Coordinates of C-alpha atoms in Angstrom, one line a residue:
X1 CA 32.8 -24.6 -16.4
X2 CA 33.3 -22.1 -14.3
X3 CA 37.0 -21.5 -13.5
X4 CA 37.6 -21.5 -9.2
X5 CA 40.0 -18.7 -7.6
X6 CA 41.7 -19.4 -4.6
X7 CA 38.9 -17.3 -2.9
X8 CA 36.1 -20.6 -3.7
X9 CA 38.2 -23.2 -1.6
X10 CA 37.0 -23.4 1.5
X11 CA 35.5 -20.2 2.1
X12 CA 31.7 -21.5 2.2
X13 CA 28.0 -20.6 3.7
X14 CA 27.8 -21.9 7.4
X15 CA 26.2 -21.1 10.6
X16 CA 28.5 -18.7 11.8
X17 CA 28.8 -16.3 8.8
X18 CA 25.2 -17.1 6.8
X19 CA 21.5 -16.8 8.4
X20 CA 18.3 -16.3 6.1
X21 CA 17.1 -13.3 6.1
X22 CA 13.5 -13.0 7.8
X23 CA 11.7 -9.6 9.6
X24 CA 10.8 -11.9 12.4
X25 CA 14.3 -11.1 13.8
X26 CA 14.1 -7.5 13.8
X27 CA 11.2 -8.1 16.8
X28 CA 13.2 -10.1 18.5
X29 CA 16.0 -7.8 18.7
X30 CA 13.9 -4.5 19.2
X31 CA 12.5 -6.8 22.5
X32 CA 15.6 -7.6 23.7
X33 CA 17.1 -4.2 23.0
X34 CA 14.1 -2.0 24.3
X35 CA 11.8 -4.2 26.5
X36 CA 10.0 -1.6 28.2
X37 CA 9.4 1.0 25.1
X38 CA 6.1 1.3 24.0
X39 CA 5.3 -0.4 21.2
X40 CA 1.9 -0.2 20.5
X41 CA -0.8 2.9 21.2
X42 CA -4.6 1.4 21.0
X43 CA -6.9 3.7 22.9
X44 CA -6.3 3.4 26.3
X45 CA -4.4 -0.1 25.7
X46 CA -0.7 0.2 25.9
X47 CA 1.9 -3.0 25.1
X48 CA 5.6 -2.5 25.3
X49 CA 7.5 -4.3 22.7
X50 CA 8.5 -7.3 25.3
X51 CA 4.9 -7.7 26.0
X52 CA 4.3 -7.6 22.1
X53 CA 7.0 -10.5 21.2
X54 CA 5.6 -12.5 23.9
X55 CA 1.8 -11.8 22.4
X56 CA 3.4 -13.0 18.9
X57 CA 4.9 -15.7 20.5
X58 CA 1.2 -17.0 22.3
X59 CA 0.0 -16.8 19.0
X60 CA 2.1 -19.1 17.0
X61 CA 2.1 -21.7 19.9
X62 CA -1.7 -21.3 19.9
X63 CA -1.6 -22.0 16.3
X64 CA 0.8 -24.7 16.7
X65 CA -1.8 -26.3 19.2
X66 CA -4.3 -26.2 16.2
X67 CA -1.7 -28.0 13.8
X68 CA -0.8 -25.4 11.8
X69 CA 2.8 -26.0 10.0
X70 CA 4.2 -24.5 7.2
X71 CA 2.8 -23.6 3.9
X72 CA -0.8 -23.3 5.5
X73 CA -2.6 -20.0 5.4
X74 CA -3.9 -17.9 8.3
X75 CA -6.0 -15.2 7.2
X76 CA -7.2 -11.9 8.9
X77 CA -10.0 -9.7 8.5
X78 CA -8.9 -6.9 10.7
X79 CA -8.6 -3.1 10.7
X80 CA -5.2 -1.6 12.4
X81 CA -5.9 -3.4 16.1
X82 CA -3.0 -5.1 17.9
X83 CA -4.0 -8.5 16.8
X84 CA -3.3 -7.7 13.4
X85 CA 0.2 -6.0 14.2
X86 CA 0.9 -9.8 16.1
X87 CA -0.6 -11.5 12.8
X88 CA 2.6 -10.4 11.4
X89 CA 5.2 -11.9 13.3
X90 CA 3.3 -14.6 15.1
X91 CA 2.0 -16.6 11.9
X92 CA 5.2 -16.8 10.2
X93 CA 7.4 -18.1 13.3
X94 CA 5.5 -21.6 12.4
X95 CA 6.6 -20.8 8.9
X96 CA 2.7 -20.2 8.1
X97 CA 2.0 -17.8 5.7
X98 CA -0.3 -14.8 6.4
X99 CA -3.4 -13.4 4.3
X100 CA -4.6 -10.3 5.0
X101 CA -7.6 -9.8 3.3
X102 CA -9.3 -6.0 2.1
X103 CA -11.8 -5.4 5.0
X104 CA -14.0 -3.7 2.4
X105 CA -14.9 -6.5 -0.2
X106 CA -18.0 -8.0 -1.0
X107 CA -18.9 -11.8 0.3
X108 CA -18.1 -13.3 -3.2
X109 CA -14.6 -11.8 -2.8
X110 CA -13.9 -12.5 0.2
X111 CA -14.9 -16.3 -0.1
X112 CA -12.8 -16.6 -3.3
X113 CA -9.6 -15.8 -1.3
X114 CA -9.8 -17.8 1.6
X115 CA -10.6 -21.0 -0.8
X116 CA -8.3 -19.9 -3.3
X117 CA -5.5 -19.4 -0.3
X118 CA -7.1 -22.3 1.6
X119 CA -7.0 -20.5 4.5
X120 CA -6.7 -22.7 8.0
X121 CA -7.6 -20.4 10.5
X122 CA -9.8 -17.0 9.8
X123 CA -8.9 -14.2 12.2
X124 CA -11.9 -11.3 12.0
X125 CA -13.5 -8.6 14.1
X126 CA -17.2 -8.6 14.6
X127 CA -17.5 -5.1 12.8
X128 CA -17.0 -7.6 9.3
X129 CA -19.4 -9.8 11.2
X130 CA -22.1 -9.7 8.4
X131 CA -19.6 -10.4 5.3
X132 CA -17.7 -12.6 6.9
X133 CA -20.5 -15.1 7.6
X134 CA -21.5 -14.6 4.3
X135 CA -18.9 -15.4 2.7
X136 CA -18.1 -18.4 4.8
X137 CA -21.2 -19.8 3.3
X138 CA -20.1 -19.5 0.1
X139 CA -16.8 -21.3 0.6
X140 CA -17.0 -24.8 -0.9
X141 CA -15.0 -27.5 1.0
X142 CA -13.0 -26.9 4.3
X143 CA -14.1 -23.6 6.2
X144 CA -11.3 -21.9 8.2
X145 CA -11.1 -22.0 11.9
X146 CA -12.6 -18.9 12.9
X147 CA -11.2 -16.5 16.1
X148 CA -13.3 -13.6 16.8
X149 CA -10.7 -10.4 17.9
X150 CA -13.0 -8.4 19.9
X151 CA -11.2 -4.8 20.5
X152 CA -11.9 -2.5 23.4
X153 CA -12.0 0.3 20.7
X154 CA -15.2 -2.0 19.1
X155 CA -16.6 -3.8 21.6
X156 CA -19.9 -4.7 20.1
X157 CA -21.0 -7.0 16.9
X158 CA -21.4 -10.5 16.3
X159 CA -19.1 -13.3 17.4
X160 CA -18.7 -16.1 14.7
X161 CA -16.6 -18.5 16.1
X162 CA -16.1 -20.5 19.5
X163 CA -12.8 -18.8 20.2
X164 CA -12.1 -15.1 21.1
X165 CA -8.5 -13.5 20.9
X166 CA -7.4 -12.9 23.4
X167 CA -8.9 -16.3 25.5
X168 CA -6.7 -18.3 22.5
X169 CA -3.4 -16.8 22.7
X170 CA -3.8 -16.8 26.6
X171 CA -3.6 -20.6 26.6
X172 CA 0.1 -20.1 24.1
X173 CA 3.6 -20.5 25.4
X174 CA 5.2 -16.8 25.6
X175 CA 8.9 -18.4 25.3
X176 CA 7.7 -20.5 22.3
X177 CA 10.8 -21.5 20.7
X178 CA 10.5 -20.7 17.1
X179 CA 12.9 -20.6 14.4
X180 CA 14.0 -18.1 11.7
X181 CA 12.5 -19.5 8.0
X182 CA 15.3 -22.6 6.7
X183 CA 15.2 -20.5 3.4
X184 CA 14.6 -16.7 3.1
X185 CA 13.0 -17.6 -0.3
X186 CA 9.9 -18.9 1.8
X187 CA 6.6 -17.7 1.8
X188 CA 5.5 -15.1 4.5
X189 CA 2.3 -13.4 3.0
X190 CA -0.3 -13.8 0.7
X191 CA -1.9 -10.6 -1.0
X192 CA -4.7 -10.1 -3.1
X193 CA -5.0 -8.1 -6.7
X194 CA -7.8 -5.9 -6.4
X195 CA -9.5 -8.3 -9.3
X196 CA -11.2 -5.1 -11.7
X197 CA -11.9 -7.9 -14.2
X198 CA -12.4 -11.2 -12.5
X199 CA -10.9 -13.0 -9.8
X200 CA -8.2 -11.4 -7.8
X201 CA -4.7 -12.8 -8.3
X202 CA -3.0 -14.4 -5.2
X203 CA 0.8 -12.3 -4.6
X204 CA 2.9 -14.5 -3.1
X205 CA 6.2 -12.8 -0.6
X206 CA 8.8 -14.1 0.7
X207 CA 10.6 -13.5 4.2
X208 CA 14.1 -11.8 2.0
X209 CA 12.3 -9.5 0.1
X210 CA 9.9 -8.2 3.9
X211 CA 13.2 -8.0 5.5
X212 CA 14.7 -5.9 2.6
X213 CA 11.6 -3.6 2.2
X214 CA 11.0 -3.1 5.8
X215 CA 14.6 -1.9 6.3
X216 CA 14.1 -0.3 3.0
X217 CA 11.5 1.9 4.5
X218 CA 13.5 3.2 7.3
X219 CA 16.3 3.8 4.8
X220 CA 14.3 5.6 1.7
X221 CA 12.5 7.4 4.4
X222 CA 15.1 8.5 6.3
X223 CA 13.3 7.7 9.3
X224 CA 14.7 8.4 12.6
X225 CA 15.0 5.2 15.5
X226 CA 11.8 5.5 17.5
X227 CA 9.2 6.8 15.3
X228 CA 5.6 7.7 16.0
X229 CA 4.0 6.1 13.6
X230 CA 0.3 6.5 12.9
X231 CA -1.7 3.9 11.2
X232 CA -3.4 5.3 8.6
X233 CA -2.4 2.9 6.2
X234 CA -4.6 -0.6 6.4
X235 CA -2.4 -3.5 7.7
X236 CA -4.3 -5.8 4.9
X237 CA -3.0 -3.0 2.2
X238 CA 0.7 -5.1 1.2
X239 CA 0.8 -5.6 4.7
X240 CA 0.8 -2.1 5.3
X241 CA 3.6 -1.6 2.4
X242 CA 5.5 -3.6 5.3
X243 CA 5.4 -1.2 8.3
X244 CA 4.5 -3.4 10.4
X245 CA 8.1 -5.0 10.2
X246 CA 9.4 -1.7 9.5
X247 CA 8.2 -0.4 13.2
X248 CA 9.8 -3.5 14.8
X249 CA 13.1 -2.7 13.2
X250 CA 12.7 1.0 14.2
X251 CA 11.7 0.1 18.1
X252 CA 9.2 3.0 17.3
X253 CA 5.8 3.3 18.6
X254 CA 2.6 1.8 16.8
X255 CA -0.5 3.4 16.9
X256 CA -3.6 2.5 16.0
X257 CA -6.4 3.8 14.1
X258 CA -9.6 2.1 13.2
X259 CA -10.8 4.5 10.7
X260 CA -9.5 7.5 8.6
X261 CA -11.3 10.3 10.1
X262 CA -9.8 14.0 9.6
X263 CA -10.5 14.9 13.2
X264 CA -9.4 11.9 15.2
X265 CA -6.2 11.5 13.2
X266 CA -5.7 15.1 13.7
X267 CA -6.6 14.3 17.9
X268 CA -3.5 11.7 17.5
X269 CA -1.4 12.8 16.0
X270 CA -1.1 16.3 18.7
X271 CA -1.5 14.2 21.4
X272 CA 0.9 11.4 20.7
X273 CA 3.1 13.9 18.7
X274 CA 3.2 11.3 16.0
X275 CA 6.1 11.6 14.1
X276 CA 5.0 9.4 10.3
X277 CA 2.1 7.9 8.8
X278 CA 1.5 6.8 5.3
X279 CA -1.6 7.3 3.4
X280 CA -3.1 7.1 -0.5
X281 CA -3.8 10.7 -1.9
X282 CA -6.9 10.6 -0.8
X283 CA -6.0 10.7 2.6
X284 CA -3.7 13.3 2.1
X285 CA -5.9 15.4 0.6
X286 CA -8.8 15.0 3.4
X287 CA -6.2 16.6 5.8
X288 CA -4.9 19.5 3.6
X289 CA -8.7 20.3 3.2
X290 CA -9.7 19.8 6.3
X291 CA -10.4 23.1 8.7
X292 CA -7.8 25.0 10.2
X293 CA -9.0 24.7 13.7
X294 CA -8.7 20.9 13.8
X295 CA -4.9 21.3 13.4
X296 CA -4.7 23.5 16.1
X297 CA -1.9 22.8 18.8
X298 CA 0.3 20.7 16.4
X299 CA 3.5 22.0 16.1
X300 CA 5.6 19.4 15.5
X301 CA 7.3 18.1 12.4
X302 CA 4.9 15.2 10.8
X303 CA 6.4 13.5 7.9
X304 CA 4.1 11.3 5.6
X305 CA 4.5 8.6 2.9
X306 CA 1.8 8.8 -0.3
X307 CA 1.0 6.2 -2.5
X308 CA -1.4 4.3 -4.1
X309 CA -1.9 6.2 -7.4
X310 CA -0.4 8.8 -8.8
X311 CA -0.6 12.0 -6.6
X312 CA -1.8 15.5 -7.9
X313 CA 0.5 17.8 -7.8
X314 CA -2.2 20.2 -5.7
X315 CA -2.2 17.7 -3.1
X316 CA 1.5 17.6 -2.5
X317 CA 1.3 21.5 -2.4
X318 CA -1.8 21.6 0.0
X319 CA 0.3 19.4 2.4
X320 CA 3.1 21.1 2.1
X321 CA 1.1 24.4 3.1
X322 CA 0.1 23.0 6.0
X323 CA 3.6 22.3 7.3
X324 CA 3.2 18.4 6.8
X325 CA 6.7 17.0 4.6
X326 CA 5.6 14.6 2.2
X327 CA 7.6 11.9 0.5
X328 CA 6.0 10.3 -3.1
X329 CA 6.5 6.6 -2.8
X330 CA 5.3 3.9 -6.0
X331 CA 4.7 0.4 -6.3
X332 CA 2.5 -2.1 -6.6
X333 CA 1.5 -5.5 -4.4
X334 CA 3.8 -7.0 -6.6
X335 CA 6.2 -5.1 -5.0
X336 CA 5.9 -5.3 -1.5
X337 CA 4.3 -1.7 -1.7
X338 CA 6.3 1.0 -2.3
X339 CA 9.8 0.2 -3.7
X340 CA 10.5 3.4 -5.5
X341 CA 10.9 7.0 -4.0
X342 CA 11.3 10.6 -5.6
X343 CA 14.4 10.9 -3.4
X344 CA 14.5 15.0 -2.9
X345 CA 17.1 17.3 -3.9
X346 CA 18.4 19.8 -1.6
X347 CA 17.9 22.8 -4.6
X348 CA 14.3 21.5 -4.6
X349 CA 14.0 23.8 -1.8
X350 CA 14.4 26.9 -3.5
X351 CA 11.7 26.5 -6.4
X352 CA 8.5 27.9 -6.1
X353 CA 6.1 25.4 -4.6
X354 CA 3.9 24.6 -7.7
X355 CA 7.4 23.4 -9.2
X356 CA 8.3 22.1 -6.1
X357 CA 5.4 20.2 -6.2
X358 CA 5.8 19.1 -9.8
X359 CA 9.4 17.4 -8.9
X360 CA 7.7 15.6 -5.7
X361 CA 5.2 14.4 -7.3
X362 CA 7.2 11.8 -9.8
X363 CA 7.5 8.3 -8.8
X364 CA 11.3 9.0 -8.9
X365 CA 14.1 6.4 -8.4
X366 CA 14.5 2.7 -6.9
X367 CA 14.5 2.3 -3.2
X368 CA 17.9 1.2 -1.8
X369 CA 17.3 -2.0 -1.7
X370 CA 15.3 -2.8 -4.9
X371 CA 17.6 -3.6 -8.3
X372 CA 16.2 -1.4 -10.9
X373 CA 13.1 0.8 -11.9
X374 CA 13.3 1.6 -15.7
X375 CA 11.0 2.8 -18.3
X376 CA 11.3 0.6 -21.5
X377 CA 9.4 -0.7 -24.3
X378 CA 7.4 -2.8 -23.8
X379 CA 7.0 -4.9 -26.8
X380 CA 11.1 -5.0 -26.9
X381 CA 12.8 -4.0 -23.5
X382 CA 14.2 -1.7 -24.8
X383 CA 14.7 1.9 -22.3
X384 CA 13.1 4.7 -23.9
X385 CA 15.0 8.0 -24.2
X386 CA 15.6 10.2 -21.0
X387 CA 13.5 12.8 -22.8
X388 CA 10.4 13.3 -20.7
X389 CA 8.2 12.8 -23.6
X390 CA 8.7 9.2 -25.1
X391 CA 6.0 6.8 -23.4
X392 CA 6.8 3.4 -22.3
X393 CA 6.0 1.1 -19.6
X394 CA 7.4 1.0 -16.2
X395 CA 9.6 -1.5 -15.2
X396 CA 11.1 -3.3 -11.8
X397 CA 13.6 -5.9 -11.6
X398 CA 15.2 -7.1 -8.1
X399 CA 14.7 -8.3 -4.5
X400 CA 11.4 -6.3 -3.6
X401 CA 9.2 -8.3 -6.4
X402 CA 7.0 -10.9 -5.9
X403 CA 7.7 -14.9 -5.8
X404 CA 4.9 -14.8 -8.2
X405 CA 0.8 -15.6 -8.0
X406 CA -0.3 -18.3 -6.2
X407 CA -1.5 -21.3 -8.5
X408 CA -1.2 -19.3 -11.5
X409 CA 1.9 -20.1 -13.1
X410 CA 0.9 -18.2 -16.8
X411 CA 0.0 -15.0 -15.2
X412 CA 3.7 -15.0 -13.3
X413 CA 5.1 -16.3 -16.4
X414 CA 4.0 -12.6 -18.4
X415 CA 4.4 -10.4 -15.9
X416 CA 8.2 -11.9 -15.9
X417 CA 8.5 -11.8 -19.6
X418 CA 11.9 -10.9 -20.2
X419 CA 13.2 -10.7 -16.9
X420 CA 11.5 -7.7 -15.4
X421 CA 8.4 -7.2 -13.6
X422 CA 5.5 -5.7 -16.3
X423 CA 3.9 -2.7 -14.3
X424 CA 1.0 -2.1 -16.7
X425 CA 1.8 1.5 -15.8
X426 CA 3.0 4.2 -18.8
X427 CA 5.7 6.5 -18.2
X428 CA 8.4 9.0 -19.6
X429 CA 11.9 9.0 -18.4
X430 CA 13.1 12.5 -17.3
X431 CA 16.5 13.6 -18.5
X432 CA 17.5 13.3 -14.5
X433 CA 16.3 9.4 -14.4
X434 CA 13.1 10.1 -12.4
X435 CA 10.5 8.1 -13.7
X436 CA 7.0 9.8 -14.1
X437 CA 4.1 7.8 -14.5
X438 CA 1.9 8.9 -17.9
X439 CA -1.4 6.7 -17.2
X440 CA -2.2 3.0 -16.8
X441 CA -2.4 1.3 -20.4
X442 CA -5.7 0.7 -20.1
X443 CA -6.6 4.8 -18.7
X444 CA -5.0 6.1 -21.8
X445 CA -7.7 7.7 -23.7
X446 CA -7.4 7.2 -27.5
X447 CA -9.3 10.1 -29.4
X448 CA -9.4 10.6 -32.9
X449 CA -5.7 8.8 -33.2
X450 CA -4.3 11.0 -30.4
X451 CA -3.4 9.3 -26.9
X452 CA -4.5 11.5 -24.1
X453 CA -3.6 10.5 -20.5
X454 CA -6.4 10.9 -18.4
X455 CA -3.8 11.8 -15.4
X456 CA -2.2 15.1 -17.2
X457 CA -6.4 15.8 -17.4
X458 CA -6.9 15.1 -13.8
X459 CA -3.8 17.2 -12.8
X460 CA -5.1 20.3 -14.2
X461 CA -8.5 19.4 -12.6
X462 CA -7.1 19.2 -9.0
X463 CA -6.2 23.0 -9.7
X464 CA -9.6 24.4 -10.0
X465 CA -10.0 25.5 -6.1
X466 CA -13.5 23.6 -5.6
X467 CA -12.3 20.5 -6.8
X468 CA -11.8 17.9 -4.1
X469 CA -11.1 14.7 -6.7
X470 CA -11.3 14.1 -10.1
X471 CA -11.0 11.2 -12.2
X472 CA -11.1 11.3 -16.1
X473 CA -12.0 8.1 -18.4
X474 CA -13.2 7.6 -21.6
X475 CA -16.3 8.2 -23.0
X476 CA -17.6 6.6 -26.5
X477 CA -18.0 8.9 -29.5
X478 CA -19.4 8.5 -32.5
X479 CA -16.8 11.0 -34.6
X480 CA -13.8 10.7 -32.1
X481 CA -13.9 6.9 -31.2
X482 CA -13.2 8.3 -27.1
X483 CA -13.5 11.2 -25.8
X484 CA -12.4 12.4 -22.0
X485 CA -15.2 12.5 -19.0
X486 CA -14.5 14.2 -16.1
X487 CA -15.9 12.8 -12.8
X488 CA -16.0 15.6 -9.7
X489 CA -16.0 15.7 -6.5
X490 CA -16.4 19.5 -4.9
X491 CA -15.2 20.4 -1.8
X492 CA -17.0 20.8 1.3
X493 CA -19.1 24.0 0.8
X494 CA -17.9 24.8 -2.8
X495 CA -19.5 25.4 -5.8
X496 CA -18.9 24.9 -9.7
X497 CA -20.8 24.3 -13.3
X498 CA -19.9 22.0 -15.9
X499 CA -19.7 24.6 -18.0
X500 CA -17.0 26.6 -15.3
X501 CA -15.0 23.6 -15.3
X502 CA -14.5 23.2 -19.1
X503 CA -13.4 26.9 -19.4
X504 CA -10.6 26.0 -16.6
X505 CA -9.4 23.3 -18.6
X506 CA -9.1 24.7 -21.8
X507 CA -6.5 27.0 -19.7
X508 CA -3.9 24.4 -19.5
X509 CA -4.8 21.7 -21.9
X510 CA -5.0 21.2 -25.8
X511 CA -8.4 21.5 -27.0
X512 CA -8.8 17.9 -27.7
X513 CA -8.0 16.6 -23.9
X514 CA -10.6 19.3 -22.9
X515 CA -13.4 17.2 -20.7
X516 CA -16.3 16.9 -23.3
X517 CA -18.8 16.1 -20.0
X518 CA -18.5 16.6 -17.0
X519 CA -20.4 14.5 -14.0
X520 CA -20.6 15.9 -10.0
X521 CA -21.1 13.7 -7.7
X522 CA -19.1 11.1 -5.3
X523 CA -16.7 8.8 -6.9
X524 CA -16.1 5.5 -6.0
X525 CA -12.9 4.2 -4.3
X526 CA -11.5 1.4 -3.0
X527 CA -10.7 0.6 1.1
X528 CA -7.1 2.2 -0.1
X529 CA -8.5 5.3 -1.5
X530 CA -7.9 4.2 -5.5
X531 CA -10.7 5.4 -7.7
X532 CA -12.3 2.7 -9.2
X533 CA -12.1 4.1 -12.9
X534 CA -13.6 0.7 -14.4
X535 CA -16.5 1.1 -12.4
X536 CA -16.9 4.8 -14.4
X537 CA -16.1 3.5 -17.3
X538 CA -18.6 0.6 -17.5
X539 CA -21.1 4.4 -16.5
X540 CA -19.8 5.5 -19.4
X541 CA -20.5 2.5 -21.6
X542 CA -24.4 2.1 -20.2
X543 CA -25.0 5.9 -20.3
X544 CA -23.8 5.4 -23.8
X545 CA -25.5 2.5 -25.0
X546 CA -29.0 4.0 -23.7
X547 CA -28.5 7.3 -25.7

């Protein structure tokens, strides 16, 4: 038993000293605080953050009207519009939970989730119009509810349901009273795997760890009060890695962008003078390359999150040449989004930029509000040396992980093994405690005994100046077992041979992680911007099996 000091008698939780923690308070506060800032940017359509609470507030009543409660699911199948900002807050004031669900998946997918999440209520635009009804054929038992959100930035496709938008939130209460979460350890959102190899996995968060992350952001980030913030990020990616609660806490400014296009982001960001966006590489890497005379006119600071996989080390230096400051963020859904930062150094600023680069480019340390991010072993948890050269696996452990997958309780059970959160991600351990991710386990190319990671291969592929993105995988081989395939994609206008790249590689690699074949053409990515590597390595298996 546990021996009481004089500072356990009497000195307990109550209502005046204890409240859950839940995002859903930093809107109320921002609305209260700022009424009349802007607080979303949608084409011509302008809501100041007042107007916004009251909008979240409609909704949950209108979704009250419908019976939803807690624990039920209220999906959305929206690009970056303001219903999907108000999905955010408004679901979870009736302690619903909300799924956002990857506007790009196939029918199959899509009608896995909302069964699997037995999803209520189905909020979708008519661009998904096609899918959508699709998939809700495919859905065996209940169908959701569905609400058509027609945008004035979309205004044509297909209506599904007998309810639009903005006719069903009308009919809410804007003074619905609603009530912070009775535990923090509740459910607020439901997020789907990307499912590679079969069904998706459900990742379950709760309001303690949105309300850490969110301010988490702001903190990490260093972001100033008021941001400009330009979505370039999907909403249904983590939730938007939680920027949608960020932006309340930060009374900033949210605008929205239905697609990533180089030249209307460009358009935004000079005439809103947006301040941060966040992006995967790949969108980072369509702007560096983009032409000069679409950044014309913008001479303001622009600061930018990347995540999503690894980034190149050209990239970073490509944005950084073009005056944008970018900040290397890592994590997974399992983790809210990002929930580690390569925090910068001051004497950063004084190496050359390739080095520069180099340092930027690690997924560094633990945000300020996440436990731990470790390499260690993992068959025994133990941390591998700070040497920059042992491989292990990387490792998270605090408030910005999961609750755990919905309905599967062995699949939370190992990825908890041992009390930390299993990345699947390989890493070394620098000497200054920056983590550095190596390659996912199952990227690593095994050739002839040797482990090559196809990411030091890609890195020295985003260096050749025609090459726009790479991705290496393994090919079969009869002698080595694998052997490393480069896929390429040229720039805009460039030109290269096979034959051109190889010679470039042998530059800066051992002969044995040389690319043994090398393939042009357009590589396939996710909504997010993540190359589907399985996809080209299942190419890779066919192209083998038929020689």
């Amino acid at each position: 038993m546990t021996p009481q000091t004089c500072y356990d008698m009497g000195l307990d939780k109550n209502s005046a000293n204890y409240v859950e923690l839940s995002p859903l308070s930093f809107l109320s506060r921002t609305a209260y605080v700022y009424p009349q800032r802007i607080s979303i940017i949608d084409g011509e359509t302008r809501y100041t953050w007042l107007q916004t609470y009251e909008r979240c507030r409609r909704l949950a009543s209108a979704l009250a009207g419908l019976g939803i409660k807690k624990g039920d699911t209220v999906a959305a199948i929206l690009p970056n519009v303001p219903a999907m900002y108000e999905a955010h807050f408004g679901v979870p004031m009736l302690g619903a939970v909300l799924n956002t669900i990857n506007t790009r998946l196939d029918a199959q997918s899509v009608a896995f989730i909302l069964q699997h999440g037995e999803a209520k209520v189905l909020l979708t635009d008519p661009e998904f119009s096609e899918v959508v009804t699709q998939a809700l054929a495919l859905v065996d038992g209940p169908k959701p509810l569905v609400i058509d959100v027609v945008d004035a930035t979309f205004p044509s496709g297909r209506l599904l349901g007998d309810t639009e938008y903005e006719a069903f939130i009308a009919k809410g209460n804007p003074a619905f009273e609603w009530h912070l979460p009775a535990s923090e350890w509740d459910a607020i959102a439901l997020n789907y795997t990307s499912g590679t190899t079969g069904n998706p996995k459900g990742v379950v968060y709760h309001h303690r760890g949105a309300y850490l992350n969110a301010a988490s952001n702001i903190v990490s980030w260093g972001m100033p009060p008021h941001a400009m913030y330009l979505w370039t990020l999907p909403m249904f990616h983590c939730n938007g890695w939680c920027f949608p609660w960020t932006m309340a806490a930060n009374a900033g400014t949210n605008v929205c962008l239905r697609k990533v296009d180089a030249k209307v982001i460009f358009d935004l960001i000079r005439k809103h003078k947006v301040s941060h966006f966040c992006g995967a590489p790949i969108v980072h890497s369509l702007l560096a390359n983009a032409p000069d005379s679409l950044r014309a006119g913008i001479d303001h600071e622009v600061k930018g999150l990347v995540a999503g996989a690894a980034p190149p080390a050209a990239m970073i230096e490509g944005m950084e040449r073009i005056g944008f400051d970018i900040t290397h963020v890592y994590g997974l859904t399992e983790t809210y989004g990002p929930a580690a930062v390569c925090a910068k150094h001051d004497a950063w600023a004084l190496l050359p930029i390739e080095e520069r680069a180099q340092r930027n480019g690690r997924q560094g340390v633990r945000y300020h509000m996440q436990e731990d991010v470790t390499v260690l072993n993992p068959d025994t948890l133990e941390p591998v040396p700070a040497d920059g050269e042992t491989i292990g696996e990387i490792m998270f452990r605090g408030n910005l992980v999961m609750k755990g997958y919905l309905k599967n309780p062995k699949a939370t059970a190992e990825s908890f093994a041992g009390g930390w959160f299993h990345t699947g991600d390989l890493a070394v351990l620098h000497p200054d405690g920056y983590v550095k991710i190596k390659d996912r386990s199952k990227d690593v190319i095994i050739s002839g005994g040797e482990n090559i990671s196809s990411l030091e291969v890609e890195e020295v592929l985003y260096r050749h100046p025609a090459v726009s993105l790479a991705a290496v995988v393994a090919k079969p081989d009869e002698k080595w077992g694998e052997v490393p395939c480069a896929f390429v994609e040229l720039k805009e206008g460039a030109n290269a041979t096979a034959q051109e790249i190889v010679e470039f590689c042998k530059q800066g690699l051992a002969k044995f992680k040389v690319p043994k074949q090398v393939v042009f053409g357009v590589i396939p990515k996710t909504s997010t911007g993540k190359v589907q590597k399985f996809l080209l390595r299942e190419r890779m298996k066919s192209a083998s099996a038929i020689e």
